[in-house]
Amino acid sequence: MSENTLILGLQWGDEGKGKIVDNLSESIDVVCRFQGGHNAGHTIKVNGQKTVLHLIPSGILHNNTKCLIGNGVVLALDALYKEIKHLQAKGISFKDRFFISSACSLILPTHITLDIVKDKKESIGTTGRGIGPAYEDKIGRRAIRLGDLGDLKSLKEKIYSLVKYHNRLLENIYQHKPHDADEVFNEVVKYKELHDKYCIDSPQTMHQWIKNDKSILFEGAQGTLLDIDHGTYPYVTSSSTTAGGVSTGLGIGPKFIDKIIGITKAYTTRVGEGPFPTELHDESGSMLAQKGNEFGATTGRPRRCGWLDLVLLKKAIFMNSVTDLCITKLDVLDEMQEIKVCTNYHNGVPVYKNFEGWLAKTEGITTFSDLPEKARLYIQFVEEFVECSASIISTGPSRNQTILR
Ligand code: IMP
């Protein structure tokens, strides 16, 4: 029996999921995305060449792996089209190995405008990709879905009605000029080929794969602390980034998830606004940002950096039923004199345990016993505190810079 694995972030996103998904997809039949949209940015480095994927599951880089975008994802057709063309130009084939759920809600140009004007007022610091407004329409039962491109006459009516609604918001609440409904319709229809080539029924396809004993990898985007229900609300994204999102976002029961790999950086980062108790505003923070190259893969915004928060990590491990922990970017701590982890809060202020830095190069190490003793002690402390063993430790951006235990 093959094993199905979920990979998700345990922090505020950018934990390095793309690399781990890419590593594991070599031996996997199918990789699925189940939530989020092109707000995600999964960076993968193969043979020194960097690829950033926003919408397409990271498994696409392995020729024999099939990829599915599930119904829980909000889909920007133009962004998807560009990403497909970019990968095809690199020789990657999509034929018979790439599928999109007919029930994906579409991100329209009006959603992007709404996201930008709303964020000026609400200051969440969104990625400006139209994600929140698209999910609002999905929950409001008025979204346009990929399957709607199968009937252009009714699609036109639905788009006219939705754009009229968006324009009312834009003009009356945000004093912004309206969009032209015909232009929005034409923009969507421009990408009809994506519907014709790749549109499928997600639960039915999942069922076939399960019946045929395919091994499936579920690729989470963003992270647990950005979850619409369990994150630092309202400073969250608009999807279910936690384990429950897999079932609703693909149409597959939870009993088919055998293994749950939770990913955390060896420290913490956050993009956008919102609480971040262990954030550093000193030289240590700048060192993490610089050494960790902490700039958003989607927006290029600098990420806020801080120490690892074990209180939040332990909670995230519980909420997702994590079976295996993966610690990434250990090498970023190589030059730190002192390293701290938050083990408690006192009146809302983090209480830290201090570690002496190992001040040695861990970059590229592939065997746990080859790590400096102080680095091993750091990892062992994390494992004991959160009561979960770290079966994967990443020591650099490339595929092979990984410790598998
Ligand atoms: P939205 O997802 O664009 O609505 O943004 C909501 C919040 O989630 C903002 O704080 C974003 O910075 C954050 N966010 C969204 N996607 C990502 C991601 O892939 N990595 C890290 N933060 C993200």
Tab-separated table of N, CA and C in Angstrom, residues 23 115-116 130 134 179 266 278 284 340 367 380 389:
chain	number	residue	atom	x	y	z
A	23	ASN	N	11.968	17.488	-2.921
A	23	ASN	CA	12.806	16.348	-2.496
A	23	ASN	C	12.027	15.049	-2.452
A	115	ASP	N	-8.670	43.978	-3.465
A	115	ASP	CA	-7.663	43.604	-2.460
A	115	ASP	C	-6.754	44.803	-2.155
A	116	ILE	N	-6.329	45.476	-3.218
A	116	ILE	CA	-5.385	46.593	-3.039
A	116	ILE	C	-6.062	47.776	-2.328
A	130	GLY	N	-5.474	39.468	-4.755
A	130	GLY	CA	-6.924	39.253	-4.892
A	130	GLY	C	-7.428	38.045	-4.110
A	134	ALA	N	-11.483	37.045	-3.420
A	134	ALA	CA	-11.939	35.851	-4.163
A	134	ALA	C	-12.557	34.830	-3.206
A	179	HIS	N	-14.749	48.721	-12.978
A	179	HIS	CA	-14.183	47.903	-14.064
A	179	HIS	C	-15.234	47.717	-15.146
A	266	ALA	N	14.533	27.123	11.538
A	266	ALA	CA	15.271	27.045	12.802
A	266	ALA	C	15.097	28.353	13.581
A	278	THR	N	8.321	37.051	19.118
A	278	THR	CA	9.779	36.871	19.232
A	278	THR	C	10.547	37.673	18.180
A	284	SER	N	20.918	41.035	15.530
A	284	SER	CA	20.666	39.599	15.294
A	284	SER	C	19.572	39.429	14.238
A	340	LYS	N	18.472	32.010	20.706
A	340	LYS	CA	17.448	31.889	21.747
A	340	LYS	C	16.217	31.170	21.196
A	367	THR	N	24.521	14.430	7.110
A	367	THR	CA	24.415	13.393	8.156
A	367	THR	C	24.302	14.082	9.516
A	380	GLN	N	17.951	18.822	19.441
A	380	GLN	CA	17.394	17.872	20.418
A	380	GLN	C	16.491	18.583	21.433
A	389	SER	N	9.837	14.248	16.751
A	389	SER	CA	11.220	14.168	16.244
A	389	SER	C	11.362	14.799	14.873
